[in-house]
JSON list of C-alpha atoms in Angstrom, two decimals:
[
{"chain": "A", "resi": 1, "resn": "UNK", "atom": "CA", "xyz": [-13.05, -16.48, -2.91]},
{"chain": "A", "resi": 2, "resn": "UNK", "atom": "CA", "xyz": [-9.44, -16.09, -1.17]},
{"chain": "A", "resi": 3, "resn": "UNK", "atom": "CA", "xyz": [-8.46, -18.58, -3.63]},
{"chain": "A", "resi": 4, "resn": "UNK", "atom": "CA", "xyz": [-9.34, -16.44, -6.61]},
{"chain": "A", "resi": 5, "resn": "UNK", "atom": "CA", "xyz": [-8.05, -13.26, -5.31]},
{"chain": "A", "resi": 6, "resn": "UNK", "atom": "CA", "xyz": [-4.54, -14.93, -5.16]},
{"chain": "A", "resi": 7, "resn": "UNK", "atom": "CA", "xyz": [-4.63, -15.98, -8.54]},
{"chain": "A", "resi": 8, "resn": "UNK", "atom": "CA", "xyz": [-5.66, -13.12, -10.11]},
{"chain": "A", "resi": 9, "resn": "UNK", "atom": "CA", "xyz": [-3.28, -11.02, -7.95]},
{"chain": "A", "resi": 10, "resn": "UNK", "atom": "CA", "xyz": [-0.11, -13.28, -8.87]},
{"chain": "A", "resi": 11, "resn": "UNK", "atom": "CA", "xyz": [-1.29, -13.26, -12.33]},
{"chain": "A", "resi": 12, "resn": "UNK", "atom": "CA", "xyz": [-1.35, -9.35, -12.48]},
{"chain": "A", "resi": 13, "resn": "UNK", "atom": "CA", "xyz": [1.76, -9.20, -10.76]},
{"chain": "A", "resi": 14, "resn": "UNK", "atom": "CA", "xyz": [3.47, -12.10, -12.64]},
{"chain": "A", "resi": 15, "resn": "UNK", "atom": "CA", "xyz": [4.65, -14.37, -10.15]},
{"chain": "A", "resi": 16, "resn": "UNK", "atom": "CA", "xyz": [5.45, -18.07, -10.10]},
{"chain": "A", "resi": 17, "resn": "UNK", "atom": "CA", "xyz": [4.31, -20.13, -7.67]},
{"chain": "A", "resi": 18, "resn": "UNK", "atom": "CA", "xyz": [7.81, -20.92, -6.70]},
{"chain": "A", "resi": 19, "resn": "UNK", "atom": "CA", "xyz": [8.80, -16.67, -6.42]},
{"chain": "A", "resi": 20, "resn": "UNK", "atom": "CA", "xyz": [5.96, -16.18, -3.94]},
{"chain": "A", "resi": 21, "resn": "UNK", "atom": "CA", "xyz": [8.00, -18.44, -1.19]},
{"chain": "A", "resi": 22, "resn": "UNK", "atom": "CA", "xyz": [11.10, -16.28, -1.60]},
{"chain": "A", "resi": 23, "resn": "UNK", "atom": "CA", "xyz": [11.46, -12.23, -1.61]},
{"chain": "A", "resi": 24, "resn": "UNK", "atom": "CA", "xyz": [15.13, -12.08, -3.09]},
{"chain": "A", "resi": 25, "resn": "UNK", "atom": "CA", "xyz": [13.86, -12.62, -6.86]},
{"chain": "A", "resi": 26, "resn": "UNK", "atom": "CA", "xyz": [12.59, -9.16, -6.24]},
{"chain": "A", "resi": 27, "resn": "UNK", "atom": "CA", "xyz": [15.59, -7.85, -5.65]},
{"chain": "A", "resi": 28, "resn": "UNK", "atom": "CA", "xyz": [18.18, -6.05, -8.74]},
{"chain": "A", "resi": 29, "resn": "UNK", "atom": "CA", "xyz": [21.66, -6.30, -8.72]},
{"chain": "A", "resi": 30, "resn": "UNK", "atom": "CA", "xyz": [23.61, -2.88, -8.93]},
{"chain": "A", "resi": 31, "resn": "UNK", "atom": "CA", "xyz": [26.57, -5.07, -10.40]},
{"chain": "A", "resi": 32, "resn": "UNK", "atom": "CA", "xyz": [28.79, -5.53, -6.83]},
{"chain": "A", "resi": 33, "resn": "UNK", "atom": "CA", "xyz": [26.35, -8.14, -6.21]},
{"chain": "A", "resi": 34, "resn": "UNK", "atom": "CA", "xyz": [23.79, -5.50, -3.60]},
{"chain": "A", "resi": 35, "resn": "UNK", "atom": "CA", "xyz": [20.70, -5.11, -4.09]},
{"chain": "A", "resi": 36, "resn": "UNK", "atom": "CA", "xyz": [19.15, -1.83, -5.22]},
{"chain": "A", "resi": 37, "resn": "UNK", "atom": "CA", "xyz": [15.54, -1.85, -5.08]},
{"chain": "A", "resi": 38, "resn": "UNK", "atom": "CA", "xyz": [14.11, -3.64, -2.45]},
{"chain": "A", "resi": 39, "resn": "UNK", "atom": "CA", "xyz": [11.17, -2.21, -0.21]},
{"chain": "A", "resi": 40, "resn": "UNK", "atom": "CA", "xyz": [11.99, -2.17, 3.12]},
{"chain": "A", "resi": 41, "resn": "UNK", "atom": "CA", "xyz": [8.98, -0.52, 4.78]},
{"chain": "A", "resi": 42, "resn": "UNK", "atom": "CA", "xyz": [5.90, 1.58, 3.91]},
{"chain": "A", "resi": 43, "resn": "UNK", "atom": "CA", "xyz": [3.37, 3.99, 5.64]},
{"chain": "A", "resi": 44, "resn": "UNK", "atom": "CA", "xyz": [0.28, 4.96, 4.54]},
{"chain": "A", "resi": 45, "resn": "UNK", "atom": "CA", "xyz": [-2.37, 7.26, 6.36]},
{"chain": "A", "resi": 46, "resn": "UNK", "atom": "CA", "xyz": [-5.84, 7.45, 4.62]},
{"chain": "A", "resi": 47, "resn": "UNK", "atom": "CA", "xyz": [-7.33, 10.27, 5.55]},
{"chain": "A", "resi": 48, "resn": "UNK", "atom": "CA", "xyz": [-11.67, 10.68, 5.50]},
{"chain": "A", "resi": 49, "resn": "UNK", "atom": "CA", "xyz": [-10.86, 14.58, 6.78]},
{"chain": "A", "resi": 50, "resn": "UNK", "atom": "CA", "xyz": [-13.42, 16.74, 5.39]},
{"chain": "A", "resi": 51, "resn": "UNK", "atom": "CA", "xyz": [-15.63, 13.78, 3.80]},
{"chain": "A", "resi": 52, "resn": "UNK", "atom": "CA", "xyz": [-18.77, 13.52, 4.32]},
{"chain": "A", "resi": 53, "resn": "UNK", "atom": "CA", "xyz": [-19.64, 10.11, 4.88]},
{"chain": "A", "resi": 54, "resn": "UNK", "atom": "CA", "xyz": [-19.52, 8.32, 8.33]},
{"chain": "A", "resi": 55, "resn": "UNK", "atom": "CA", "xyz": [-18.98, 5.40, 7.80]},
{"chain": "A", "resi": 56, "resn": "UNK", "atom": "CA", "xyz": [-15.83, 6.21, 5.75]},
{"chain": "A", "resi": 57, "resn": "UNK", "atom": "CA", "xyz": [-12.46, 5.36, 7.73]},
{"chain": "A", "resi": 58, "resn": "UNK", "atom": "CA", "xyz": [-9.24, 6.88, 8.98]},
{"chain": "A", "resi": 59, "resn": "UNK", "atom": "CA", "xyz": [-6.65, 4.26, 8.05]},
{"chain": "A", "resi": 60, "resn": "UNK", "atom": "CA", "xyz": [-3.10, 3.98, 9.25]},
{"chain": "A", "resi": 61, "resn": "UNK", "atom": "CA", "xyz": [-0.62, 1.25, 7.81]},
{"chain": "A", "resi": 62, "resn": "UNK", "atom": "CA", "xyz": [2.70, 0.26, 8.62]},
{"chain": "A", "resi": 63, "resn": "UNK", "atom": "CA", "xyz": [4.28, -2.47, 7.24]},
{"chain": "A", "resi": 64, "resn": "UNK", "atom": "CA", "xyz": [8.10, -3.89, 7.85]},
{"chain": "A", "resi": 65, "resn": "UNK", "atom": "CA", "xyz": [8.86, -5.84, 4.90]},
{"chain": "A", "resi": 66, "resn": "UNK", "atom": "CA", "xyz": [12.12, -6.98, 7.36]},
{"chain": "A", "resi": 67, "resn": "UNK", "atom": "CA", "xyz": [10.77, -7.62, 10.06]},
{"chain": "A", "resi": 68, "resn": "UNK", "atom": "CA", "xyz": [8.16, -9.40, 7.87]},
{"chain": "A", "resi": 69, "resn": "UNK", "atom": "CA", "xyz": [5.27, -7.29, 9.94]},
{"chain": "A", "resi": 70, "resn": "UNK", "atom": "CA", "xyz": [2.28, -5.22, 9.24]},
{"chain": "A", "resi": 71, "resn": "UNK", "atom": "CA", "xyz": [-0.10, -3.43, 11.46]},
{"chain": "A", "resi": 72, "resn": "UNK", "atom": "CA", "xyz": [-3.37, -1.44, 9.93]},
{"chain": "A", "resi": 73, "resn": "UNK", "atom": "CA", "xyz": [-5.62, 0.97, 12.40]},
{"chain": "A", "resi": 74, "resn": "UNK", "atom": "CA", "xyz": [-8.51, 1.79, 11.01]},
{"chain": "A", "resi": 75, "resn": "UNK", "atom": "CA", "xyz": [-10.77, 4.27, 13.02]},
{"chain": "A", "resi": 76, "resn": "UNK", "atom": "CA", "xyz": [-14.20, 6.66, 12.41]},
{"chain": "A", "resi": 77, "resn": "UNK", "atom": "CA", "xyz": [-15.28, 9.89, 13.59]},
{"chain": "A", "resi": 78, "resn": "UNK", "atom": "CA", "xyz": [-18.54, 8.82, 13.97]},
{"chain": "A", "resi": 79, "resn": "UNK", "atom": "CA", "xyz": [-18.60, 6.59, 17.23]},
{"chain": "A", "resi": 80, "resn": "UNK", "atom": "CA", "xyz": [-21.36, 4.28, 15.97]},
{"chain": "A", "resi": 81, "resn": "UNK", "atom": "CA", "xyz": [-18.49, 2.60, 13.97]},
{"chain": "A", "resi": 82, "resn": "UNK", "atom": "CA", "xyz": [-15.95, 0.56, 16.23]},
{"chain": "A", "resi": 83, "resn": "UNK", "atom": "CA", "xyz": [-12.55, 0.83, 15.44]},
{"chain": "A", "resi": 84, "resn": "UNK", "atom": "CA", "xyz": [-10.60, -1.71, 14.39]},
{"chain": "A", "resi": 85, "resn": "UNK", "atom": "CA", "xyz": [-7.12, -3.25, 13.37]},
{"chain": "A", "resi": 86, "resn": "UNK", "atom": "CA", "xyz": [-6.25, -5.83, 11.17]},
{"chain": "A", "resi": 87, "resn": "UNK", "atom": "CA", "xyz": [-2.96, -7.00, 9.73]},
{"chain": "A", "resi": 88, "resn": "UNK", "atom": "CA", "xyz": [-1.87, -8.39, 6.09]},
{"chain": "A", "resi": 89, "resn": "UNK", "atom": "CA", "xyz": [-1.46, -11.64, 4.73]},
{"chain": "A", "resi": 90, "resn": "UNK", "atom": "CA", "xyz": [2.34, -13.11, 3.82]},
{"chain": "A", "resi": 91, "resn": "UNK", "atom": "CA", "xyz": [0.80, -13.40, 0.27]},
{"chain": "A", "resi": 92, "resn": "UNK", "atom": "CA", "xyz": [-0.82, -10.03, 0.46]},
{"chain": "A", "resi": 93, "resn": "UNK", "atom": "CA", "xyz": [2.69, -8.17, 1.55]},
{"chain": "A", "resi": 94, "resn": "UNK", "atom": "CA", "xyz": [4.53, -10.42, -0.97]},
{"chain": "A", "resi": 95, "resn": "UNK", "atom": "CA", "xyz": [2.61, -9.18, -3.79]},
{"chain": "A", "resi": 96, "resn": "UNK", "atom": "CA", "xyz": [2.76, -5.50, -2.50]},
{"chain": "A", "resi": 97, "resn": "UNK", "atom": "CA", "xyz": [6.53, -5.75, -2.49]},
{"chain": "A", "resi": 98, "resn": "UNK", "atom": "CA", "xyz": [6.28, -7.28, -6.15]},
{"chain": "A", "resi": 99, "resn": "UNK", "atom": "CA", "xyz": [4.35, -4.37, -7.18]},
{"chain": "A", "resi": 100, "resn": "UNK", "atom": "CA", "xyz": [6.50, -1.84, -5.98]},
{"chain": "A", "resi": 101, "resn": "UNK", "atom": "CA", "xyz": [9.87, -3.66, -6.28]},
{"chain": "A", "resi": 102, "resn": "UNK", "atom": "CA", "xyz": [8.88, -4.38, -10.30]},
{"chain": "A", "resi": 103, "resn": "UNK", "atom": "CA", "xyz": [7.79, -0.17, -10.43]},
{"chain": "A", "resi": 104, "resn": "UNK", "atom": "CA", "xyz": [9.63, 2.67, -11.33]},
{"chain": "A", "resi": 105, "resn": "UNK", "atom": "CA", "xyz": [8.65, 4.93, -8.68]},
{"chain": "A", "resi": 106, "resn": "UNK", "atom": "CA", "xyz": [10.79, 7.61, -10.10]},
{"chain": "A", "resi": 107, "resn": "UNK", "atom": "CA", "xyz": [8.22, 7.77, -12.76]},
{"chain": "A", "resi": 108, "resn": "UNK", "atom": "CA", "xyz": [5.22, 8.44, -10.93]},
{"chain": "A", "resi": 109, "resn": "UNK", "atom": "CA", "xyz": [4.19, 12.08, -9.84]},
{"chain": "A", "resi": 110, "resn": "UNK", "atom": "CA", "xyz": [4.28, 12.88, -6.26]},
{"chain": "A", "resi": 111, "resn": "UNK", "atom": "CA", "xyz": [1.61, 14.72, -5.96]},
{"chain": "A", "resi": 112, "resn": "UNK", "atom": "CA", "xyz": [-2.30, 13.46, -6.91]},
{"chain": "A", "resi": 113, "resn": "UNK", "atom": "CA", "xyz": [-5.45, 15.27, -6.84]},
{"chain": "A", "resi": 114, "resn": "UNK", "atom": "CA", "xyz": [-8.84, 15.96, -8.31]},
{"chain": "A", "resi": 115, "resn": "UNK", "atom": "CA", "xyz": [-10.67, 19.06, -8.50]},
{"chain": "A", "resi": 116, "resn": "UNK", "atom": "CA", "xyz": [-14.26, 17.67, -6.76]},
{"chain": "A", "resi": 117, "resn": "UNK", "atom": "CA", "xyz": [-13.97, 18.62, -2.68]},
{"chain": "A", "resi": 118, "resn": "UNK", "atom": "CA", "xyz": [-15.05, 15.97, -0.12]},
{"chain": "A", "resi": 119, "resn": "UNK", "atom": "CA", "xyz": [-12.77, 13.34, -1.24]},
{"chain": "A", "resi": 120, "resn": "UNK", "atom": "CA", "xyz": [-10.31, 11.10, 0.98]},
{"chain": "A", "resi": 121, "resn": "UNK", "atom": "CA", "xyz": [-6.59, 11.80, 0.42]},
{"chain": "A", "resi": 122, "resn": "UNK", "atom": "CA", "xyz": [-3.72, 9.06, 1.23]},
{"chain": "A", "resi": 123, "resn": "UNK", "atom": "CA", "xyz": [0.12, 10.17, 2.05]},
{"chain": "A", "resi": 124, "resn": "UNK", "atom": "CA", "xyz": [1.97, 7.41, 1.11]},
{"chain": "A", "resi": 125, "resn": "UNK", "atom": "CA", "xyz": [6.10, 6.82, 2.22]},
{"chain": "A", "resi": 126, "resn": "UNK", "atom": "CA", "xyz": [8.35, 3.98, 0.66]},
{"chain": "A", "resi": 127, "resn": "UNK", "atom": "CA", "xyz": [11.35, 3.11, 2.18]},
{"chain": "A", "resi": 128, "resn": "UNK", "atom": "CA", "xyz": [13.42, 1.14, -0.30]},
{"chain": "A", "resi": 129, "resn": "UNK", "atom": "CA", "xyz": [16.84, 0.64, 0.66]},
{"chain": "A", "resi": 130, "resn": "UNK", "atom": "CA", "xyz": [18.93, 2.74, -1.38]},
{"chain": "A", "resi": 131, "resn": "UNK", "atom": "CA", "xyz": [15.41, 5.76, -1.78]},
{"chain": "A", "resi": 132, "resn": "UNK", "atom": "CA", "xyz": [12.68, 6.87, -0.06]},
{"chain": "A", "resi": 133, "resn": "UNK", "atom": "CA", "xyz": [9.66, 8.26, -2.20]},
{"chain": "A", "resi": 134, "resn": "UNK", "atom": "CA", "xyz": [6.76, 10.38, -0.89]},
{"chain": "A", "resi": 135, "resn": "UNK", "atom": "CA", "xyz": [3.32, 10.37, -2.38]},
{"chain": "A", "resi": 136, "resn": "UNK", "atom": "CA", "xyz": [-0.02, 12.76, -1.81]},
{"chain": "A", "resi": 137, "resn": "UNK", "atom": "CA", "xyz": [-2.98, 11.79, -3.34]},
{"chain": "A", "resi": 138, "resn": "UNK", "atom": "CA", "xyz": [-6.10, 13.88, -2.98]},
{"chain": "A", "resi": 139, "resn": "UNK", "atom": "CA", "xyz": [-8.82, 11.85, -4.49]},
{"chain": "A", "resi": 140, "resn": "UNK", "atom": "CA", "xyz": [-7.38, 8.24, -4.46]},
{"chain": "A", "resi": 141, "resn": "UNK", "atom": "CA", "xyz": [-6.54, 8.98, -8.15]},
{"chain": "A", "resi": 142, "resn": "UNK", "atom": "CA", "xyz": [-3.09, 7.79, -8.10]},
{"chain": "A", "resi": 143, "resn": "UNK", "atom": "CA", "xyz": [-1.43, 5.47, -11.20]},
{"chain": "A", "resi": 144, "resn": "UNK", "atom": "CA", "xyz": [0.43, 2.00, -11.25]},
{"chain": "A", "resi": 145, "resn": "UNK", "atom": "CA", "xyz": [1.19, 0.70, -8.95]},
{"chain": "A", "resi": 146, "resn": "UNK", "atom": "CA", "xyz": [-0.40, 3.08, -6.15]},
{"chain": "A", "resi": 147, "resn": "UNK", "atom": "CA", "xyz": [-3.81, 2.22, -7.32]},
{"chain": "A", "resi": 148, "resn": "UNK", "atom": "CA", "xyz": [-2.97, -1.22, -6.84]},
{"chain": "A", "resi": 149, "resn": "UNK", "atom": "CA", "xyz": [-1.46, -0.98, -3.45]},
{"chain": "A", "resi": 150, "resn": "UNK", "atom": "CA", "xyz": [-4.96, 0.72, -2.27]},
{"chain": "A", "resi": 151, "resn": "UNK", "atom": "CA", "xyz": [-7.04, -2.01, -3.12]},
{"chain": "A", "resi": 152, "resn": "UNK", "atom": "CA", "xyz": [-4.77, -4.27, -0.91]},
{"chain": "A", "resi": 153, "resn": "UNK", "atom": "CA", "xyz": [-4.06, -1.96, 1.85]},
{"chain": "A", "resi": 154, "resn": "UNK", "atom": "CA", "xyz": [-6.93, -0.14, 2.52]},
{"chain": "A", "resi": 155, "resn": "UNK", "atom": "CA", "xyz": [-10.11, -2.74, 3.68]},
{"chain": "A", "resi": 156, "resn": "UNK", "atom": "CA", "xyz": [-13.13, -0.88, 4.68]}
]
């Protein structure tokens, strides 16, 4: 099953076998030979405030793409759950770095949300070394590659 999940990942993301050992072919050259877009952290908060399910989670994520580092708390309201944390795979933050690196975040809208109440919301920050981008999403409604990073980040 793990084995299929990275193919299908690395074949949405379009990596090589030989780009997932090394991070710099993400990187774009601004011409005086620096990089320009590479991802050098990102926080996430999912938030089940106002949702009205137990069993849905709180979930806060940090991950250090330089200190090569992640660390995801994932906690309930209701204390029948336990809470938990869990940390990502190399693979798992390589192809989250792909997805963003690859993006053009400028694109996206910074604000998400859908019109039904009761819904979890995310707050997303990107830290990439030359920008830092913001994103709300009330709904989990977000585009490309938002959408994408939930379904890594967010286990519950």
């Amino acid at each position: 099953m793990r084995y299929l999940f990275f193919i299908l990942a690395f074949a949405v993301t379009g990596c090589s076998s030989s780009e997932i050992t090394n991070r710099n072919y993400l990187t774009h050259s601004n011409g005086n030979g620096s990089s320009t877009n590479q991802v050098q952290k990102i926080e996430m908060r999912l938030s089940a405030f106002g949702v009205e399910a137990d069993k849905y989670p709180y979930i806060d994520v940090f991950i250090d793409f330089d200190s090569d580092s992640s660390y995801c708390r994932k906690r309930y309201d209701n204390p029948k759950y336990k809470d938990s944390v869990y940390r990502l795979t190399k693979a798992e933050m390589l192809i989250i770095a792909s997805l963003i690196e690859k993006s053009d975040l400028h694109k996206l809208k910074k604000e998400y949300t859908v019109s039904k109440t009761d819904q979890p919301s995310s707050k997303t920050t990107i830290y990439l070394n030359n920008n830092t981008f913001q994103f709300k999403d009330y709904g989990l409604v977000a585009e490309y590659p938002l959408s994408e990073l939930y379904k890594i980040v967010y286990k519950y």
